[in-house]
Amino acid sequence: MSAEVETLPGPLPGGDRLKEIGAAAARVLIPVLLALIMGGIILLILGKDPLAYYGYVAKRGLLTWGGLQETFTRMAPLLLIASGLIVAFRAGIWNLGGDGQFLLGAVITSAVAPLLVGSLPDLIVLPFCMLLSIATGALWSVVPAILKARYGINEIITSMMMSFLGTSFANVLIKLFFWDPATTVPQTRTLPVDDRLPRLFGSTVHAGVLIALAVIILVHLMMTRTAFGLKLQVVGANPAAAVHAGLNVAWLTVATFAISAGLIGLAGSVEILGVFGTVRADWNPAYGLLVVPLVFLARFNGYGTIGFVFFFSALMIGGDSAARRVGVPQHFVLVLVALLLIFLAVVEYLDHLRRKKVR
């Protein structure tokens, strides 16, 4: 992988430790600043005011109570997807099938939850749907997991293939099996608002945000403080050494895929139970690949990822309003994400050259 796994600084002298912290902060902040600057230059070329655009983004996503609530709400699925990616990336596995896993988790939840409401208590319905979505996501990762573990086939190709199949299969399920007969458009039954995840402190932010925060913190602790997490990282760093050490690499590979995909499936469930209550055919927010640069910017650190997901959520919420007001395409935010990826790669490459010279 191009990015190194973030680890806590060792017992370095005070000056060296400050330099190391400063270098880590620079590797994180420089790509963000360069992406914003280049995005501003592109806006100028298009004849738009970049300060106005970024001002609207900040105002809508951060500086109004309504926008801030939307930002926190948007964080829930992104944090859960990031949790799954952290598990996979730290283990040296590229799970790029997030969109399919997310959608299937969402569809299964939206199909099952309305049927269980009324026959089971809400305290059972919501957790059951979440567990079912975790199992669905994990199950959808079995094919790339086995192909990787048994035959060494590149998981980038197979996971993306399964993602494409998953998004298509989700639409098939809606149109053939889960279509609500009371609607004229293909969608699942709608979960009543009162039966969804509870709101926090009288706001529009649902409890899924707390679930997502708890999950990403637990994932970070698992990967950095437990023997199981250490085993996964050894497999990712050097599979040959892991085999020599007696680790069951095939089993750990399958387990990594299952945990990663299960958490992404949970993201789909939380989005339905907290926000939409239903899934329409052809709905796909495509969050999977959008979260990848945020996880890399945080250097696979769960705590750092929370900050970047908050920043990106505000950018997404504010970007829609800013695009309309300034007169640029709504998907200009994706241009900023692309620039972020480019500058992240450049900064990582320059840092790699710097480290080689030091050695």
PDB file of C-alpha atoms in Angstrom, residues 82-342:
ATOM      1  CA  ALA A  82     -14.472   3.618   7.115  1.00  0.00           C
ATOM      2  CA  SER A  83     -14.394   1.089   9.966  1.00  0.00           C
ATOM      3  CA  GLY A  84     -14.669  -1.759   7.489  1.00  0.00           C
ATOM      4  CA  LEU A  85     -11.978  -0.273   5.261  1.00  0.00           C
ATOM      5  CA  ILE A  86      -9.593   0.213   8.195  1.00  0.00           C
ATOM      6  CA  VAL A  87      -9.851  -3.490   9.037  1.00  0.00           C
ATOM      7  CA  ALA A  88      -9.175  -4.489   5.440  1.00  0.00           C
ATOM      8  CA  PHE A  89      -6.413  -1.985   4.685  1.00  0.00           C
ATOM      9  CA  ARG A  90      -4.510  -2.641   7.888  1.00  0.00           C
ATOM     10  CA  ALA A  91      -4.585  -6.328   6.971  1.00  0.00           C
ATOM     11  CA  GLY A  92      -3.207  -5.545   3.511  1.00  0.00           C
ATOM     12  CA  ILE A  93      -6.476  -6.359   1.726  1.00  0.00           C
ATOM     13  CA  TRP A  94      -8.254  -4.110  -0.759  1.00  0.00           C
ATOM     14  CA  ASN A  95     -11.961  -4.492  -0.170  1.00  0.00           C
ATOM     15  CA  LEU A  96     -13.357  -2.280  -2.923  1.00  0.00           C
ATOM     16  CA  GLY A  97     -16.754  -3.943  -2.993  1.00  0.00           C
ATOM     17  CA  GLY A  98     -18.287  -1.520  -0.523  1.00  0.00           C
ATOM     18  CA  ASP A  99     -21.105  -0.240  -2.718  1.00  0.00           C
ATOM     19  CA  GLY A 100     -22.565  -3.702  -3.249  1.00  0.00           C
ATOM     20  CA  GLN A 101     -22.189  -4.658   0.406  1.00  0.00           C
ATOM     21  CA  PHE A 102     -23.750  -1.357   1.506  1.00  0.00           C
ATOM     22  CA  LEU A 103     -26.741  -1.633  -0.816  1.00  0.00           C
ATOM     23  CA  LEU A 104     -27.501  -5.254  -0.006  1.00  0.00           C
ATOM     24  CA  GLY A 105     -27.370  -4.473   3.711  1.00  0.00           C
ATOM     25  CA  ALA A 106     -29.748  -1.580   3.116  1.00  0.00           C
ATOM     26  CA  VAL A 107     -32.189  -3.600   0.980  1.00  0.00           C
ATOM     27  CA  ILE A 108     -32.360  -6.532   3.393  1.00  0.00           C
ATOM     28  CA  THR A 109     -32.996  -4.146   6.289  1.00  0.00           C
ATOM     29  CA  SER A 110     -35.690  -2.215   4.425  1.00  0.00           C
ATOM     30  CA  ALA A 111     -37.400  -5.453   3.420  1.00  0.00           C
ATOM     31  CA  VAL A 112     -37.353  -7.116   6.840  1.00  0.00           C
ATOM     32  CA  ALA A 113     -37.863  -4.227   9.278  1.00  0.00           C
ATOM     33  CA  PRO A 114     -41.415  -3.213   8.204  1.00  0.00           C
ATOM     34  CA  LEU A 115     -42.517  -6.864   8.402  1.00  0.00           C
ATOM     35  CA  LEU A 116     -41.225  -7.301  11.950  1.00  0.00           C
ATOM     36  CA  VAL A 117     -42.593  -4.024  13.324  1.00  0.00           C
ATOM     37  CA  GLY A 118     -45.718  -4.727  15.343  1.00  0.00           C
ATOM     38  CA  SER A 119     -44.922  -8.393  15.868  1.00  0.00           C
ATOM     39  CA  LEU A 120     -41.670  -7.834  17.773  1.00  0.00           C
ATOM     40  CA  PRO A 121     -40.554  -5.063  20.160  1.00  0.00           C
ATOM     41  CA  ASP A 122     -38.496  -2.259  18.616  1.00  0.00           C
ATOM     42  CA  LEU A 123     -35.638  -3.161  20.955  1.00  0.00           C
ATOM     43  CA  ILE A 124     -35.414  -6.472  19.110  1.00  0.00           C
ATOM     44  CA  VAL A 125     -36.321  -5.377  15.574  1.00  0.00           C
ATOM     45  CA  LEU A 126     -33.595  -2.769  15.099  1.00  0.00           C
ATOM     46  CA  PRO A 127     -30.665  -4.856  16.450  1.00  0.00           C
ATOM     47  CA  PHE A 128     -31.906  -7.901  14.528  1.00  0.00           C
ATOM     48  CA  CYS A 129     -31.957  -5.930  11.271  1.00  0.00           C
ATOM     49  CA  MET A 130     -28.454  -4.633  11.942  1.00  0.00           C
ATOM     50  CA  LEU A 131     -27.136  -8.130  12.611  1.00  0.00           C
ATOM     51  CA  LEU A 132     -28.858  -9.365   9.462  1.00  0.00           C
ATOM     52  CA  SER A 133     -27.211  -6.631   7.410  1.00  0.00           C
ATOM     53  CA  ILE A 134     -23.815  -7.524   8.889  1.00  0.00           C
ATOM     54  CA  ALA A 135     -24.351 -11.156   7.884  1.00  0.00           C
ATOM     55  CA  THR A 136     -25.485 -10.078   4.406  1.00  0.00           C
ATOM     56  CA  GLY A 137     -22.403  -7.949   3.808  1.00  0.00           C
ATOM     57  CA  ALA A 138     -20.108 -10.679   5.123  1.00  0.00           C
ATOM     58  CA  LEU A 139     -21.800 -13.296   2.951  1.00  0.00           C
ATOM     59  CA  TRP A 140     -21.350 -11.135  -0.150  1.00  0.00           C
ATOM     60  CA  SER A 141     -17.603 -11.066   0.483  1.00  0.00           C
ATOM     61  CA  VAL A 142     -17.220 -14.858   0.519  1.00  0.00           C
ATOM     62  CA  VAL A 143     -16.338 -15.148  -3.181  1.00  0.00           C
ATOM     63  CA  PRO A 144     -13.453 -12.620  -3.270  1.00  0.00           C
ATOM     64  CA  ALA A 145     -12.302 -13.888   0.145  1.00  0.00           C
ATOM     65  CA  ILE A 146     -12.040 -17.513  -0.966  1.00  0.00           C
ATOM     66  CA  LEU A 147     -10.486 -16.590  -4.311  1.00  0.00           C
ATOM     67  CA  LYS A 148      -7.866 -14.533  -2.476  1.00  0.00           C
ATOM     68  CA  ALA A 149      -7.217 -17.055   0.309  1.00  0.00           C
ATOM     69  CA  ARG A 150      -7.297 -20.232  -1.780  1.00  0.00           C
ATOM     70  CA  TYR A 151      -6.008 -19.166  -5.177  1.00  0.00           C
ATOM     71  CA  GLY A 152      -4.251 -15.847  -4.567  1.00  0.00           C
ATOM     72  CA  ILE A 153      -6.488 -14.007  -7.057  1.00  0.00           C
ATOM     73  CA  ASN A 154      -6.272 -10.207  -6.821  1.00  0.00           C
ATOM     74  CA  GLU A 155      -9.097  -9.024  -4.568  1.00  0.00           C
ATOM     75  CA  ILE A 156      -9.280  -5.608  -6.232  1.00  0.00           C
ATOM     76  CA  ILE A 157     -10.775  -7.187  -9.333  1.00  0.00           C
ATOM     77  CA  THR A 158     -13.019  -9.690  -7.579  1.00  0.00           C
ATOM     78  CA  SER A 159     -14.351  -7.298  -4.930  1.00  0.00           C
ATOM     79  CA  MET A 160     -15.194  -4.668  -7.552  1.00  0.00           C
ATOM     80  CA  MET A 161     -16.860  -7.363  -9.656  1.00  0.00           C
ATOM     81  CA  MET A 162     -18.958  -8.430  -6.672  1.00  0.00           C
ATOM     82  CA  SER A 163     -19.803  -4.780  -6.007  1.00  0.00           C
ATOM     83  CA  PHE A 164     -21.202  -4.427  -9.519  1.00  0.00           C
ATOM     84  CA  LEU A 165     -23.162  -7.654  -9.100  1.00  0.00           C
ATOM     85  CA  GLY A 166     -24.355  -6.549  -5.663  1.00  0.00           C
ATOM     86  CA  THR A 167     -25.785  -3.246  -6.881  1.00  0.00           C
ATOM     87  CA  SER A 168     -27.556  -5.054  -9.724  1.00  0.00           C
ATOM     88  CA  PHE A 169     -28.827  -7.815  -7.432  1.00  0.00           C
ATOM     89  CA  ALA A 170     -30.162  -5.221  -4.993  1.00  0.00           C
ATOM     90  CA  ASN A 171     -32.297  -3.762  -7.782  1.00  0.00           C
ATOM     91  CA  VAL A 172     -33.495  -7.243  -8.753  1.00  0.00           C
ATOM     92  CA  LEU A 173     -34.555  -7.939  -5.185  1.00  0.00           C
ATOM     93  CA  ILE A 174     -36.531  -4.689  -5.019  1.00  0.00           C
ATOM     94  CA  LYS A 175     -38.268  -5.134  -8.361  1.00  0.00           C
ATOM     95  CA  LEU A 176     -39.058  -8.852  -8.109  1.00  0.00           C
ATOM     96  CA  PHE A 177     -39.423  -9.701  -4.429  1.00  0.00           C
ATOM     97  CA  PHE A 178     -39.592  -6.656  -2.139  1.00  0.00           C
ATOM     98  CA  TRP A 179     -41.614  -4.171  -4.221  1.00  0.00           C
ATOM     99  CA  ASP A 180     -44.197  -2.456  -2.054  1.00  0.00           C
ATOM    100  CA  PRO A 181     -47.528  -3.111  -3.833  1.00  0.00           C
ATOM    101  CA  ALA A 182     -48.895   0.162  -2.441  1.00  0.00           C
ATOM    102  CA  THR A 183     -46.456   2.208  -4.565  1.00  0.00           C
ATOM    103  CA  THR A 184     -46.227   2.824  -8.298  1.00  0.00           C
ATOM    104  CA  VAL A 185     -42.444   3.096  -8.309  1.00  0.00           C
ATOM    105  CA  PRO A 186     -40.214   0.121  -7.421  1.00  0.00           C
ATOM    106  CA  GLN A 187     -39.280   0.458  -3.776  1.00  0.00           C
ATOM    107  CA  THR A 188     -39.482  -1.544  -0.575  1.00  0.00           C
ATOM    108  CA  ARG A 189     -42.069  -1.022   2.129  1.00  0.00           C
ATOM    109  CA  THR A 190     -41.445   2.067   4.245  1.00  0.00           C
ATOM    110  CA  LEU A 191     -40.489   1.763   7.880  1.00  0.00           C
ATOM    111  CA  PRO A 192     -42.605   4.266   9.897  1.00  0.00           C
ATOM    112  CA  VAL A 193     -40.651   7.185  11.307  1.00  0.00           C
ATOM    113  CA  ASP A 194     -41.630   6.321  14.888  1.00  0.00           C
ATOM    114  CA  ASP A 195     -40.089   2.860  14.504  1.00  0.00           C
ATOM    115  CA  ARG A 196     -36.708   4.057  13.242  1.00  0.00           C
ATOM    116  CA  LEU A 197     -33.599   4.785  15.275  1.00  0.00           C
ATOM    117  CA  PRO A 198     -34.341   7.330  18.025  1.00  0.00           C
ATOM    118  CA  ARG A 199     -33.313  10.973  17.626  1.00  0.00           C
ATOM    119  CA  LEU A 200     -30.730  12.489  19.958  1.00  0.00           C
ATOM    120  CA  PHE A 201     -31.637  15.330  22.322  1.00  0.00           C
ATOM    121  CA  GLY A 202     -34.588  16.533  20.265  1.00  0.00           C
ATOM    122  CA  SER A 203     -32.497  16.994  17.111  1.00  0.00           C
ATOM    123  CA  THR A 204     -32.751  15.300  13.702  1.00  0.00           C
ATOM    124  CA  VAL A 205     -29.520  13.372  14.384  1.00  0.00           C
ATOM    125  CA  HIS A 206     -30.299   9.692  14.924  1.00  0.00           C
ATOM    126  CA  ALA A 207     -28.650   7.235  17.321  1.00  0.00           C
ATOM    127  CA  GLY A 208     -26.836   5.562  14.438  1.00  0.00           C
ATOM    128  CA  VAL A 209     -24.155   8.244  14.778  1.00  0.00           C
ATOM    129  CA  LEU A 210     -23.349   6.992  18.283  1.00  0.00           C
ATOM    130  CA  ILE A 211     -23.273   3.420  16.996  1.00  0.00           C
ATOM    131  CA  ALA A 212     -20.861   4.433  14.234  1.00  0.00           C
ATOM    132  CA  LEU A 213     -18.583   6.313  16.637  1.00  0.00           C
ATOM    133  CA  ALA A 214     -18.505   3.344  19.010  1.00  0.00           C
ATOM    134  CA  VAL A 215     -17.762   0.922  16.178  1.00  0.00           C
ATOM    135  CA  ILE A 216     -14.866   2.885  14.699  1.00  0.00           C
ATOM    136  CA  ILE A 217     -13.277   3.335  18.141  1.00  0.00           C
ATOM    137  CA  LEU A 218     -13.652  -0.387  18.876  1.00  0.00           C
ATOM    138  CA  VAL A 219     -12.178  -1.240  15.472  1.00  0.00           C
ATOM    139  CA  HIS A 220      -9.206   1.023  16.127  1.00  0.00           C
ATOM    140  CA  LEU A 221      -8.615  -0.599  19.523  1.00  0.00           C
ATOM    141  CA  MET A 222      -9.021  -4.083  18.057  1.00  0.00           C
ATOM    142  CA  MET A 223      -6.475  -3.434  15.315  1.00  0.00           C
ATOM    143  CA  THR A 224      -3.929  -1.696  17.568  1.00  0.00           C
ATOM    144  CA  ARG A 225      -4.385  -3.264  21.010  1.00  0.00           C
ATOM    145  CA  THR A 226      -5.356  -6.926  20.514  1.00  0.00           C
ATOM    146  CA  ALA A 227      -3.524 -10.071  19.439  1.00  0.00           C
ATOM    147  CA  PHE A 228      -6.083 -10.673  16.688  1.00  0.00           C
ATOM    148  CA  GLY A 229      -5.500  -7.220  15.214  1.00  0.00           C
ATOM    149  CA  LEU A 230      -1.744  -7.755  15.367  1.00  0.00           C
ATOM    150  CA  LYS A 231      -2.127 -11.037  13.486  1.00  0.00           C
ATOM    151  CA  LEU A 232      -4.104  -9.288  10.743  1.00  0.00           C
ATOM    152  CA  GLN A 233      -1.420  -6.602  10.406  1.00  0.00           C
ATOM    153  CA  VAL A 234       1.357  -9.216  10.230  1.00  0.00           C
ATOM    154  CA  VAL A 235      -0.513 -10.945   7.411  1.00  0.00           C
ATOM    155  CA  GLY A 236      -0.858  -7.628   5.602  1.00  0.00           C
ATOM    156  CA  ALA A 237       2.769  -6.616   6.105  1.00  0.00           C
ATOM    157  CA  ASN A 238       4.384  -9.919   5.146  1.00  0.00           C
ATOM    158  CA  PRO A 239       2.243 -12.981   4.317  1.00  0.00           C
ATOM    159  CA  ALA A 240       5.324 -15.196   3.970  1.00  0.00           C
ATOM    160  CA  ALA A 241       6.520 -14.241   7.438  1.00  0.00           C
ATOM    161  CA  ALA A 242       2.996 -14.841   8.776  1.00  0.00           C
ATOM    162  CA  VAL A 243       3.031 -18.386   7.370  1.00  0.00           C
ATOM    163  CA  HIS A 244       6.506 -18.960   8.833  1.00  0.00           C
ATOM    164  CA  ALA A 245       5.172 -17.770  12.206  1.00  0.00           C
ATOM    165  CA  GLY A 246       2.447 -20.398  12.062  1.00  0.00           C
ATOM    166  CA  LEU A 247      -0.498 -18.098  11.343  1.00  0.00           C
ATOM    167  CA  ASN A 248      -3.416 -19.437   9.326  1.00  0.00           C
ATOM    168  CA  VAL A 249      -3.239 -16.840   6.561  1.00  0.00           C
ATOM    169  CA  ALA A 250      -6.190 -18.244   4.603  1.00  0.00           C
ATOM    170  CA  TRP A 251      -8.505 -18.138   7.617  1.00  0.00           C
ATOM    171  CA  LEU A 252      -7.352 -14.654   8.613  1.00  0.00           C
ATOM    172  CA  THR A 253      -7.940 -13.444   5.052  1.00  0.00           C
ATOM    173  CA  VAL A 254     -11.521 -14.739   5.061  1.00  0.00           C
ATOM    174  CA  ALA A 255     -12.095 -13.280   8.546  1.00  0.00           C
ATOM    175  CA  THR A 256     -10.791  -9.890   7.395  1.00  0.00           C
ATOM    176  CA  PHE A 257     -13.162  -9.845   4.440  1.00  0.00           C
ATOM    177  CA  ALA A 258     -16.096 -10.899   6.618  1.00  0.00           C
ATOM    178  CA  ILE A 259     -15.496  -8.233   9.266  1.00  0.00           C
ATOM    179  CA  SER A 260     -14.826  -5.507   6.707  1.00  0.00           C
ATOM    180  CA  ALA A 261     -17.836  -6.310   4.526  1.00  0.00           C
ATOM    181  CA  GLY A 262     -20.066  -6.881   7.558  1.00  0.00           C
ATOM    182  CA  LEU A 263     -19.358  -3.403   8.895  1.00  0.00           C
ATOM    183  CA  ILE A 264     -20.082  -1.897   5.474  1.00  0.00           C
ATOM    184  CA  GLY A 265     -23.352  -3.847   5.342  1.00  0.00           C
ATOM    185  CA  LEU A 266     -24.157  -2.401   8.785  1.00  0.00           C
ATOM    186  CA  ALA A 267     -23.661   1.082   7.290  1.00  0.00           C
ATOM    187  CA  GLY A 268     -26.456   0.370   4.813  1.00  0.00           C
ATOM    188  CA  SER A 269     -28.742  -0.793   7.609  1.00  0.00           C
ATOM    189  CA  VAL A 270     -28.075   2.272   9.779  1.00  0.00           C
ATOM    190  CA  GLU A 271     -28.764   4.585   6.831  1.00  0.00           C
ATOM    191  CA  ILE A 272     -32.170   2.986   6.305  1.00  0.00           C
ATOM    192  CA  LEU A 273     -33.121   2.654   9.971  1.00  0.00           C
ATOM    193  CA  GLY A 274     -31.983   6.200  10.701  1.00  0.00           C
ATOM    194  CA  VAL A 275     -32.864   8.255   7.624  1.00  0.00           C
ATOM    195  CA  PHE A 276     -34.776   6.825   4.678  1.00  0.00           C
ATOM    196  CA  GLY A 277     -36.859   3.920   5.954  1.00  0.00           C
ATOM    197  CA  THR A 278     -37.051   2.486   2.423  1.00  0.00           C
ATOM    198  CA  VAL A 279     -34.896   1.776  -0.628  1.00  0.00           C
ATOM    199  CA  ARG A 280     -35.879   2.688  -4.158  1.00  0.00           C
ATOM    200  CA  ALA A 281     -34.619   0.823  -7.186  1.00  0.00           C
ATOM    201  CA  ASP A 282     -31.452   2.288  -8.742  1.00  0.00           C
ATOM    202  CA  TRP A 283     -30.590   4.139  -5.513  1.00  0.00           C
ATOM    203  CA  ASN A 284     -26.848   4.097  -4.935  1.00  0.00           C
ATOM    204  CA  PRO A 285     -25.090   6.890  -3.013  1.00  0.00           C
ATOM    205  CA  ALA A 286     -21.724   5.300  -3.940  1.00  0.00           C
ATOM    206  CA  TYR A 287     -20.171   6.000  -0.566  1.00  0.00           C
ATOM    207  CA  GLY A 288     -17.747   3.079  -0.769  1.00  0.00           C
ATOM    208  CA  LEU A 289     -14.976   4.601  -2.857  1.00  0.00           C
ATOM    209  CA  LEU A 290     -15.568   8.111  -1.485  1.00  0.00           C
ATOM    210  CA  VAL A 291     -14.387   7.029   1.963  1.00  0.00           C
ATOM    211  CA  VAL A 292     -11.121   5.477   0.727  1.00  0.00           C
ATOM    212  CA  PRO A 293      -9.103   8.742   0.574  1.00  0.00           C
ATOM    213  CA  LEU A 294     -10.336   9.738   4.032  1.00  0.00           C
ATOM    214  CA  VAL A 295      -9.040   6.497   5.525  1.00  0.00           C
ATOM    215  CA  PHE A 296      -5.698   6.969   3.783  1.00  0.00           C
ATOM    216  CA  LEU A 297      -5.434  10.572   4.913  1.00  0.00           C
ATOM    217  CA  ALA A 298      -5.964   9.387   8.494  1.00  0.00           C
ATOM    218  CA  ARG A 299      -3.293   6.711   7.885  1.00  0.00           C
ATOM    219  CA  PHE A 300      -5.736   3.985   8.953  1.00  0.00           C
ATOM    220  CA  ASN A 301      -6.145   5.578  12.372  1.00  0.00           C
ATOM    221  CA  GLY A 302      -9.717   5.352  13.673  1.00  0.00           C
ATOM    222  CA  TYR A 303      -9.576   8.549  15.698  1.00  0.00           C
ATOM    223  CA  GLY A 304      -8.106  10.525  12.811  1.00  0.00           C
ATOM    224  CA  THR A 305     -10.730   9.108  10.467  1.00  0.00           C
ATOM    225  CA  ILE A 306     -13.503  10.591  12.618  1.00  0.00           C
ATOM    226  CA  GLY A 307     -12.130  14.079  11.980  1.00  0.00           C
ATOM    227  CA  PHE A 308     -11.777  13.571   8.245  1.00  0.00           C
ATOM    228  CA  VAL A 309     -15.248  12.055   7.933  1.00  0.00           C
ATOM    229  CA  PHE A 310     -16.671  15.072   9.758  1.00  0.00           C
ATOM    230  CA  PHE A 311     -14.820  17.410   7.352  1.00  0.00           C
ATOM    231  CA  PHE A 312     -15.982  15.465   4.306  1.00  0.00           C
ATOM    232  CA  SER A 313     -19.589  15.221   5.534  1.00  0.00           C
ATOM    233  CA  ALA A 314     -19.707  19.000   5.948  1.00  0.00           C
ATOM    234  CA  LEU A 315     -18.232  19.322   2.457  1.00  0.00           C
ATOM    235  CA  MET A 316     -20.917  17.057   1.008  1.00  0.00           C
ATOM    236  CA  ILE A 317     -23.804  18.785   2.795  1.00  0.00           C
ATOM    237  CA  GLY A 318     -22.530  22.290   2.100  1.00  0.00           C
ATOM    238  CA  GLY A 319     -21.406  21.435  -1.426  1.00  0.00           C
ATOM    239  CA  ASP A 320     -24.941  20.792  -2.663  1.00  0.00           C
ATOM    240  CA  SER A 321     -26.129  24.216  -1.521  1.00  0.00           C
ATOM    241  CA  ALA A 322     -22.945  25.963  -2.675  1.00  0.00           C
ATOM    242  CA  ALA A 323     -23.167  24.418  -6.125  1.00  0.00           C
ATOM    243  CA  ARG A 324     -26.674  25.775  -6.646  1.00  0.00           C
ATOM    244  CA  ARG A 325     -25.794  29.235  -5.388  1.00  0.00           C
ATOM    245  CA  VAL A 326     -22.510  29.616  -7.268  1.00  0.00           C
ATOM    246  CA  GLY A 327     -23.713  27.866 -10.416  1.00  0.00           C
ATOM    247  CA  VAL A 328     -21.422  24.840 -10.697  1.00  0.00           C
ATOM    248  CA  PRO A 329     -22.350  21.149 -11.105  1.00  0.00           C
ATOM    249  CA  GLN A 330     -23.569  19.478  -7.922  1.00  0.00           C
ATOM    250  CA  HIS A 331     -20.834  16.875  -8.207  1.00  0.00           C
ATOM    251  CA  PHE A 332     -18.023  19.417  -7.964  1.00  0.00           C
ATOM    252  CA  VAL A 333     -17.339  17.908  -4.544  1.00  0.00           C
ATOM    253  CA  LEU A 334     -16.167  14.772  -6.373  1.00  0.00           C
ATOM    254  CA  VAL A 335     -13.608  16.915  -8.197  1.00  0.00           C
ATOM    255  CA  LEU A 336     -12.236  17.923  -4.802  1.00  0.00           C
ATOM    256  CA  VAL A 337     -12.117  14.252  -3.771  1.00  0.00           C
ATOM    257  CA  ALA A 338     -10.189  13.400  -6.944  1.00  0.00           C
ATOM    258  CA  LEU A 339      -7.743  16.247  -6.306  1.00  0.00           C
ATOM    259  CA  LEU A 340      -7.359  15.022  -2.751  1.00  0.00           C
ATOM    260  CA  LEU A 341      -6.383  11.569  -3.997  1.00  0.00           C
ATOM    261  CA  ILE A 342      -3.876  13.007  -6.464  1.00  0.00           C
TER     262      ILE A 342
END
